[in-house]
Structure formats: C-alpha cells, structure tokens
Coordinates of C-alpha atoms and ligand atoms in Angstrom, one line a residue:
M21 CA 20.1 28.3 9.8
P22 CA 21.2 25.0 12.2
P23 CA 23.3 22.5 10.4
C24 CA 22.0 19.8 8.1
L25 CA 22.6 16.4 6.7
L26 CA 21.4 15.3 3.0
A27 CA 19.9 12.1 2.8
L28 CA 19.2 9.9 -0.8
E29 CA 16.5 7.0 -1.3
S30 CA 16.8 4.3 -4.0
S31 CA 15.4 1.2 -2.3
C32 CA 12.7 0.4 -5.2
D33 CA 11.5 2.4 -7.6
E34 CA 11.6 6.0 -6.2
T35 CA 14.8 8.0 -6.3
A36 CA 14.5 10.6 -3.9
A37 CA 16.8 13.2 -2.1
A38 CA 16.3 15.7 0.6
I39 CA 17.8 17.6 3.4
C40 CA 17.0 18.3 6.8
T41 CA 18.3 19.9 10.1
L42 CA 20.2 18.1 12.9
E43 CA 17.4 18.8 14.8
G44 CA 15.0 16.6 12.3
D45 CA 13.1 19.5 10.6
L46 CA 13.0 19.1 6.7
I47 CA 13.6 21.5 4.7
S48 CA 13.7 20.8 1.3
S49 CA 12.5 17.2 -0.4
R50 CA 12.2 16.1 -3.8
I51 CA 11.0 12.6 -5.7
A52 CA 11.6 11.4 -9.0
S53 CA 9.0 8.7 -9.4
Q54 CA 9.4 5.5 -11.8
I55 CA 5.9 4.5 -11.3
D56 CA 4.7 5.1 -14.9
I57 CA 8.0 3.6 -16.3
H58 CA 7.2 0.2 -14.4
R59 CA 3.6 0.1 -14.7
Q60 CA 3.4 -0.9 -18.1
F61 CA 5.2 -3.9 -16.6
G62 CA 2.9 -4.4 -14.2
G63 CA 5.9 -4.1 -11.3
V64 CA 9.3 -3.2 -10.6
V65 CA 11.7 -4.6 -13.2
P66 CA 14.6 -3.9 -11.0
E67 CA 17.3 -3.4 -14.1
V68 CA 15.0 -0.1 -15.5
A69 CA 14.9 1.2 -12.1
S70 CA 18.8 1.4 -11.3
R71 CA 19.5 2.8 -14.7
N72 CA 16.3 5.5 -13.8
H73 CA 17.8 6.1 -10.0
I74 CA 21.2 6.8 -12.1
L75 CA 19.5 9.3 -14.3
H76 CA 18.2 11.0 -11.5
V77 CA 20.0 11.0 -8.3
R78 CA 22.3 14.0 -9.4
P79 CA 19.8 16.2 -10.4
L80 CA 18.0 15.3 -7.5
V81 CA 20.8 16.5 -5.1
E82 CA 21.3 19.6 -7.1
Q83 CA 17.6 20.6 -6.8
V84 CA 17.3 19.8 -3.3
L85 CA 20.1 22.0 -2.3
E86 CA 18.8 24.9 -4.4
D87 CA 15.6 24.3 -2.8
A88 CA 17.2 24.8 0.6
G89 CA 19.5 27.5 -0.6
K90 CA 22.3 25.1 0.1
T91 CA 26.0 24.3 -0.6
L92 CA 27.4 20.7 -0.5
D93 CA 29.5 22.4 1.8
D94 CA 26.6 22.9 4.6
M95 CA 25.9 19.1 5.1
A96 CA 27.0 17.7 8.0
A97 CA 27.1 14.4 6.4
F98 CA 25.6 12.5 4.1
A99 CA 23.3 9.4 4.1
A100 CA 21.6 6.7 1.9
T101 CA 19.2 3.8 1.9
S102 CA 21.7 0.8 2.5
G103 CA 18.7 -2.0 2.6
P104 CA 16.5 -3.7 2.8
G105 CA 15.3 -3.1 -1.3
L106 CA 16.9 -4.3 -4.7
V107 CA 21.1 -4.5 -4.3
S108 CA 21.2 -2.8 -7.8
S109 CA 19.0 0.0 -7.1
L110 CA 20.6 0.4 -3.7
L111 CA 24.3 0.8 -5.0
I112 CA 23.0 3.7 -6.9
G113 CA 22.1 5.7 -4.0
T114 CA 24.8 4.8 -1.3
S115 CA 27.4 5.2 -3.7
M116 CA 26.9 8.6 -4.7
A117 CA 26.3 9.6 -1.2
K118 CA 29.6 8.0 0.0
A119 CA 30.9 9.7 -3.3
L120 CA 29.7 13.2 -1.7
A121 CA 30.8 11.8 2.1
V122 CA 34.5 11.4 0.8
A123 CA 34.5 15.1 -1.4
E124 CA 33.5 17.2 1.3
D125 CA 35.2 15.1 3.9
K126 CA 32.3 14.1 6.0
P127 CA 30.9 11.1 7.6
F128 CA 28.8 8.7 5.7
I129 CA 25.2 7.0 7.4
A130 CA 24.1 4.3 6.3
V131 CA 20.0 4.3 7.0
N132 CA 17.4 1.0 7.4
H133 CA 15.0 1.8 5.2
M134 CA 12.3 0.0 7.7
E135 CA 13.5 2.5 10.3
G136 CA 13.2 5.5 7.8
H137 CA 9.4 4.7 8.1
L138 CA 9.3 3.5 11.6
L139 CA 10.5 7.0 12.7
S140 CA 8.4 9.1 10.1
P141 CA 5.4 9.8 12.5
F142 CA 7.7 11.6 14.7
M143 CA 8.5 14.1 12.1
G144 CA 7.2 17.4 11.7
D145 CA 5.6 18.7 15.2
H146 CA 5.1 15.2 16.5
G147 CA 7.7 15.7 19.3
P148 CA 10.9 13.5 19.9
V149 CA 10.9 9.6 19.1
R150 CA 9.9 7.6 22.6
S151 CA 8.5 4.8 23.5
C152 CA 5.5 3.3 21.6
V153 CA 4.1 0.6 19.3
A154 CA 4.7 0.9 15.4
L155 CA 3.0 -0.6 12.8
I156 CA 4.9 -0.5 9.4
V157 CA 2.9 -1.4 6.5
S158 CA 4.3 -1.1 3.1
G159 CA 4.6 -3.0 0.3
G160 CA 7.2 -5.5 1.1
H161 CA 6.4 -5.7 5.0
T162 CA 4.0 -5.8 7.7
M163 CA 5.4 -5.5 11.1
L164 CA 4.6 -4.9 14.3
V165 CA 7.6 -3.0 16.7
R166 CA 7.9 -2.4 20.2
V167 CA 10.0 1.1 20.3
R168 CA 12.1 2.0 23.2
G169 CA 14.2 4.4 21.8
V170 CA 16.3 5.1 18.5
G171 CA 18.1 2.2 17.7
D172 CA 15.9 0.1 20.7
Y173 CA 13.2 -2.2 18.8
E174 CA 12.0 -5.3 19.1
L175 CA 10.0 -7.2 16.5
L176 CA 6.3 -8.2 18.1
G177 CA 5.0 -9.8 14.7
R178 CA 4.9 -9.7 11.5
T179 CA 3.3 -11.0 8.1
R180 CA 3.8 -14.7 7.7
D181 CA 3.4 -14.5 4.1
D182 CA 1.8 -11.4 1.8
A183 CA 2.5 -7.8 3.0
A184 CA -0.7 -5.5 3.4
G185 CA 0.6 -3.7 0.5
E186 CA 1.4 -6.4 -1.7
A187 CA -2.2 -7.7 -0.7
F188 CA -3.5 -4.4 -2.2
D189 CA -2.0 -4.3 -5.5
K190 CA -2.0 -8.4 -5.9
V191 CA -6.1 -7.7 -5.6
A192 CA -5.6 -4.8 -8.2
K193 CA -3.8 -7.1 -10.9
M194 CA -6.8 -9.5 -10.2
I195 CA -9.3 -7.3 -11.1
G196 CA -7.6 -5.3 -13.8
L197 CA -6.0 -2.7 -12.0
P198 CA -3.1 -0.2 -12.6
Y199 CA -0.1 -0.9 -10.2
P200 CA 0.3 0.2 -7.9
G201 CA -2.9 -1.7 -6.9
G202 CA -3.0 0.4 -3.4
P203 CA -3.8 3.8 -4.3
E204 CA -6.5 2.6 -7.2
I205 CA -8.3 0.5 -4.8
D206 CA -8.4 3.5 -1.9
K207 CA -10.0 5.6 -4.5
L208 CA -12.9 3.2 -5.8
S209 CA -13.3 2.2 -2.2
K210 CA -15.2 5.5 -2.0
Q211 CA -18.0 4.4 -3.9
G212 CA -18.1 0.9 -2.7
D213 CA -20.0 -1.2 -0.1
P214 CA -17.3 -2.5 2.0
N215 CA -20.0 -5.5 3.4
A216 CA -21.0 -6.6 -0.2
F217 CA -18.7 -9.3 -0.1
A218 CA -17.2 -11.2 3.5
F219 CA -14.1 -11.6 2.4
P220 CA -12.0 -13.5 5.1
R221 CA -10.5 -11.5 8.0
S222 CA -7.2 -14.0 9.2
F223 CA -6.7 -12.9 13.0
L224 CA -5.1 -16.0 13.5
D225 CA -5.2 -17.5 17.0
G226 CA -6.7 -14.8 18.6
R227 CA -3.6 -13.5 20.3
S228 CA -0.9 -13.8 17.6
L229 CA 0.5 -10.6 16.4
E230 CA 1.8 -11.9 13.3
F231 CA -0.5 -11.5 10.0
S232 CA -1.6 -13.2 7.2
F233 CA -3.1 -12.0 3.9
S234 CA -2.8 -14.9 1.4
G235 CA -6.0 -16.1 2.0
L236 CA -7.9 -13.3 0.9
K237 CA -6.3 -13.0 -2.2
T238 CA -7.0 -16.3 -2.9
A239 CA -11.0 -15.6 -2.0
V240 CA -11.3 -12.9 -4.2
L241 CA -10.0 -15.7 -6.5
Y242 CA -12.6 -17.8 -6.2
E243 CA -15.1 -15.1 -6.5
L244 CA -13.7 -13.5 -9.7
P245 CA -15.9 -16.0 -11.9
K246 CA -18.9 -14.9 -10.6
L247 CA -18.3 -10.8 -10.8
D248 CA -19.4 -8.7 -13.4
L249 CA -16.1 -6.6 -13.0
K250 CA -17.0 -4.1 -16.3
D251 CA -20.0 -2.7 -13.9
T252 CA -18.4 -0.3 -11.7
Q253 CA -20.4 -0.4 -8.9
V254 CA -19.4 -4.3 -8.7
L255 CA -16.0 -3.1 -9.0
A256 CA -16.1 -0.8 -6.4
D257 CA -17.8 -3.1 -3.8
V258 CA -15.2 -5.2 -4.4
C259 CA -12.3 -3.0 -3.9
A260 CA -14.2 -1.7 -0.7
S261 CA -14.5 -5.3 0.5
V262 CA -11.0 -5.7 -0.1
Q263 CA -10.1 -2.7 2.1
A264 CA -12.2 -3.4 4.5
A265 CA -10.8 -6.6 5.3
I266 CA -7.4 -5.1 5.4
I267 CA -7.8 -2.7 7.7
D268 CA -9.9 -4.6 10.1
V269 CA -6.6 -7.0 11.0
L270 CA -4.4 -4.2 10.5
V271 CA -6.3 -1.8 13.6
E272 CA -7.3 -5.2 15.5
K273 CA -3.7 -6.3 16.2
L274 CA -2.2 -3.0 16.6
V275 CA -4.6 -2.2 19.1
L276 CA -3.9 -5.7 20.6
A277 CA 0.0 -5.5 20.3
A278 CA -0.5 -1.9 22.3
K279 CA -2.7 -3.8 25.0
S280 CA -0.5 -6.6 25.7
C281 CA 2.7 -4.0 26.1
G282 CA 0.7 -1.8 28.3
E283 CA 1.2 1.3 25.8
T284 CA -0.2 4.2 25.1
L285 CA 1.2 5.8 22.2
V286 CA 1.0 3.9 18.9
A287 CA 2.6 5.1 15.6
V288 CA 1.6 4.0 12.2
S289 CA 3.7 4.3 9.1
G290 CA 4.5 2.8 5.6
G291 CA 2.7 3.3 2.1
V292 CA -0.6 1.7 2.9
S293 CA -0.7 4.2 6.0
C294 CA -1.6 7.0 3.6
N295 CA -4.8 5.0 2.9
R296 CA -7.7 6.9 3.7
G297 CA -10.1 3.9 4.9
L298 CA -7.5 3.1 7.2
R299 CA -6.5 6.4 8.2
E300 CA -10.2 6.9 9.6
A301 CA -10.5 3.5 11.0
L302 CA -7.3 3.8 12.7
T303 CA -8.5 7.3 14.1
T304 CA -11.9 6.5 15.0
R305 CA -10.6 2.8 17.0
C306 CA -7.9 4.4 19.0
S307 CA -9.7 7.1 20.2
L308 CA -12.3 4.7 21.3
E309 CA -9.2 3.0 23.4
G310 CA -7.8 5.6 24.5
L311 CA -4.5 5.2 22.8
Q312 CA -2.6 8.4 21.0
L313 CA -2.4 7.4 17.7
L314 CA 0.6 9.4 15.0
L315 CA 0.3 9.0 11.9
A316 CA 2.5 9.5 9.3
R317 CA 1.7 12.6 7.4
P318 CA 0.5 11.2 3.9
D319 CA 3.4 12.6 1.4
L320 CA 6.1 10.9 3.9
C321 CA 4.1 8.0 4.2
T322 CA 5.5 6.4 0.7
D323 CA 8.6 6.0 -0.1
N324 CA 10.8 9.3 0.3
A325 CA 14.1 10.6 1.5
G326 CA 12.9 13.0 4.1
M327 CA 12.2 10.1 6.5
I328 CA 15.8 8.7 5.7
A329 CA 17.1 11.8 6.4
F330 CA 15.1 12.6 9.4
A331 CA 16.4 8.3 10.8
A332 CA 20.5 9.8 9.9
A333 CA 19.7 12.9 11.9
Q334 CA 18.1 10.9 14.7
R335 CA 21.1 8.5 14.2
F336 CA 24.0 11.3 13.7
N337 CA 22.9 12.9 16.9
T338 CA 24.0 9.8 18.7
G339 CA 27.5 10.2 17.5
H340 CA 27.0 7.6 15.1
S341 CA 28.2 7.2 11.5
S342 CA 29.2 4.2 9.0
P343 CA 32.0 2.8 7.4
L344 CA 32.5 3.7 3.7
E345 CA 33.1 -0.4 3.2
A346 CA 29.5 -0.8 4.6
D347 CA 27.9 -2.7 1.7
V348 CA 24.1 -2.7 0.6
D349 CA 21.9 -5.6 2.3
P350 CA 18.8 -6.3 0.0
N351 CA 17.5 -8.1 3.5
L352 CA 18.5 -6.1 6.0
S353 CA 16.9 -6.4 9.1
L354 CA 15.3 -3.9 11.5
V355 CA 16.0 -6.2 14.7
S356 CA 19.1 -8.3 15.4
Ligands
LIG160 O1 6.5 2.2 1.7 P1 6.0 2.0 0.2 O2 6.1 3.6 -0.5 O3 7.4 1.5 -0.5 C1 7.5 0.5 0.3 O4 8.6 0.6 0.8 O5 7.0 -1.1 -0.1 O6 4.7 1.1 0.1 C2 4.4 1.2 -1.4 C3 2.8 0.1 -1.1 C4 2.7 -0.3 -2.2 O7 2.1 -1.6 -2.1 C5 1.4 0.4 -2.4 O8 0.0 -0.4 -3.3 C6 0.7 0.9 -1.0 O9 2.1 1.3 -0.5 N1 -0.3 1.8 -1.3 C7 -1.2 1.7 -0.4 C8 -1.8 3.4 -0.8 N2 -1.0 4.3 -1.5 C9 0.2 3.1 -1.4 N3 -1.9 1.0 -0.3 C10 -3.3 1.3 0.1 N4 -4.0 2.9 0.0 C11 -3.1 3.4 -0.4 N5 -3.6 4.8 -0.8
LIG161 ZN1 9.1 1.6 2.1

C-alpha cells in the first residue's frame, strides 16, 4: 500500500477526516455533520460549532484509520484546513493535526479551504491537476479562478455581495424553507416552472467576471406579498425560478471566463455545484461551447476532508510543509 496522509476539515459546521495516498487516491473519508443542530437556529452558531468539533474530531480520526486499515504510524503527514472559516472551528482541526504531527514526528500541512474546493474536480480518475478555469460556488464564496498548476492561481472575478450559496440560503429562509436552503430549493425546483417568475439575472456589464446576487434577493422580497406560499405549486415555481436565475449567471460567466482566457478545460466545485439543475445546465452548455467540463463528485462538493487531503497531497509532493507556529486565518485568501 502506498504512503498516505491524514487530513482534517473543521472550517464551519462539518467535522471531517480523511486519508488519501500521496498520489491523491482517497481511501477513507468521514463527515460528522452538525446541520441538524444548527438548523434550529437558522444558521451556524460558531460557539456551538466549535464545541461539537471537539466532540467529533478524535472519534473521526480513529474511524478513518480503522476504515483504511492503517495506524498513525503509516501516515507521512497530517493536514488541516487553516482558513478561511470560523476561527474557533478552524482551531480544533489544526490543533489536532499539529498534535498528531508532533506526536508522530511527521510534517504538518496547512490547507486553504478554497484550494480544497478548487482542486476537488481533479480527484478520482479525472487525472493530474492541470491548467483550467475554475468556478468555485460555495456558501461563503463565488469565484472564477485561472489555474495554471497547483498553487498558481489568478483571481478572475468574485461576487460583489452575496455568494451563490448564500443567495440560495437567504431566499430559502425568506420563503420559509429550513437551513441550509440550497438543497431544499434544489429538491422543490424539480416540480416547479423555471419561467414562472422573471427574477433578475445580474450580468453587470457584459464583460465583467464579477457576480452580484443581492438584487435577486430583493426581487424575491418584493414578490413575497403577492404569493401564496402554502400552495405547493407556487412554492415550487418560486424555487425553480430562483434557481434558474442563479444558474444562468453562473453558466454564462464561466463560459465568458474560459473564452477570455482561451481555456478549454473548466472545473466546477463547492457546495452549490451539487445542484442538479446547475450540473445539467453546465453539461449542456459546455458541450455546445466545446469546453471540457470537470465537475466535483457530488459527495465532494459540500465540505469534506477528502478534498483537503487531496490538496495536502499535491502540496506535500512539491516538498511543501507548514510551520507548527502557523496560525489559522479566518480570511485566508486563495491568491496573494
Ligand atoms: O462548500 P460548502 O459546503 O460550504 C462552504 O464552504 O461554504 O457550501 C455550502 C453551500 C450552502 O450555501 C448550501 O445551501 C449550498 O452550498 N448547497 C446547495 C446545494 N447543496 C448545498 N446549493 C444549491 N443546490 C444544492 N443542491
Ligand atoms: Zn466549503
């Protein structure tokens, strides 16, 4: 069995651990989700999240080792997400990974959560990380990035206000759906008419690679008094129309970014990329435009430690490790 590394993810409300080989093959991965705990508050409560990370992190490490049939001694390095995210949550994963690194006398690797998402479409049999235009759509970020190789990233555009996932979550809250709203809107959209409401698509000026989703939220807010949301068809129509508005912008900007860079490979990741409608729209449009599309595997779209292990392995293979004094950074940037 080839050498492996163990990675932890605790940037928000999921505690996760994973082991992958240094070639990047995922061999075990577990997630302890706190969604049910935070749902009653309508969003993530940082203090509650960090307490639960403490409860879950050690059992998860033991479980992924057992699943992989490995011991700590078999690990070549220990990695953890060091930002961006909630400070009190990030500290749990990084402290654990650092402690394991010290105890086993192995390197510690701090991983940028967004790099984990960014590289996740290359996991599995999608081949080595290579030049592409990447779209990352998560709860906190919406970014277009030009990737020239591991660690060589150029920011092409980001959101000016809400992230795509945030837009899903905020609209869902307004129409009475539970947190997190993205999967709920996705589910209800199946029965809805995407053309029932003409919600705005903010393309900004035609050539801009930036995003803006706050106008969509306001448009839904103005529509609300006219709607009978107890009518399941009306609710489904609102969901389908909101989802279509978000998807149209994401697909259009990704194609524009790829064309403006002369790039034929595009990679899409982050929690929103498990949206069924987005995956279908991307597949259709990319094939029309002659673009090769890499989509993160659905179970690797939302937060997980597999993507952190994969990113850590890419870094480890280039001789990279992080000092134990390296602090967490809630605003850690992907590009310097
Ligand atoms: O990447 P992620 O797990 O966490 C962050 O790094 O933010 O993304 C979470 C976001 C949430 O906003 C959630 O509503 C959204 O991803 N999401 C979805 C779907 N599944 C998760 N949005 C739309 N459709 C989905 N199926
Ligand atoms: Zn994430």
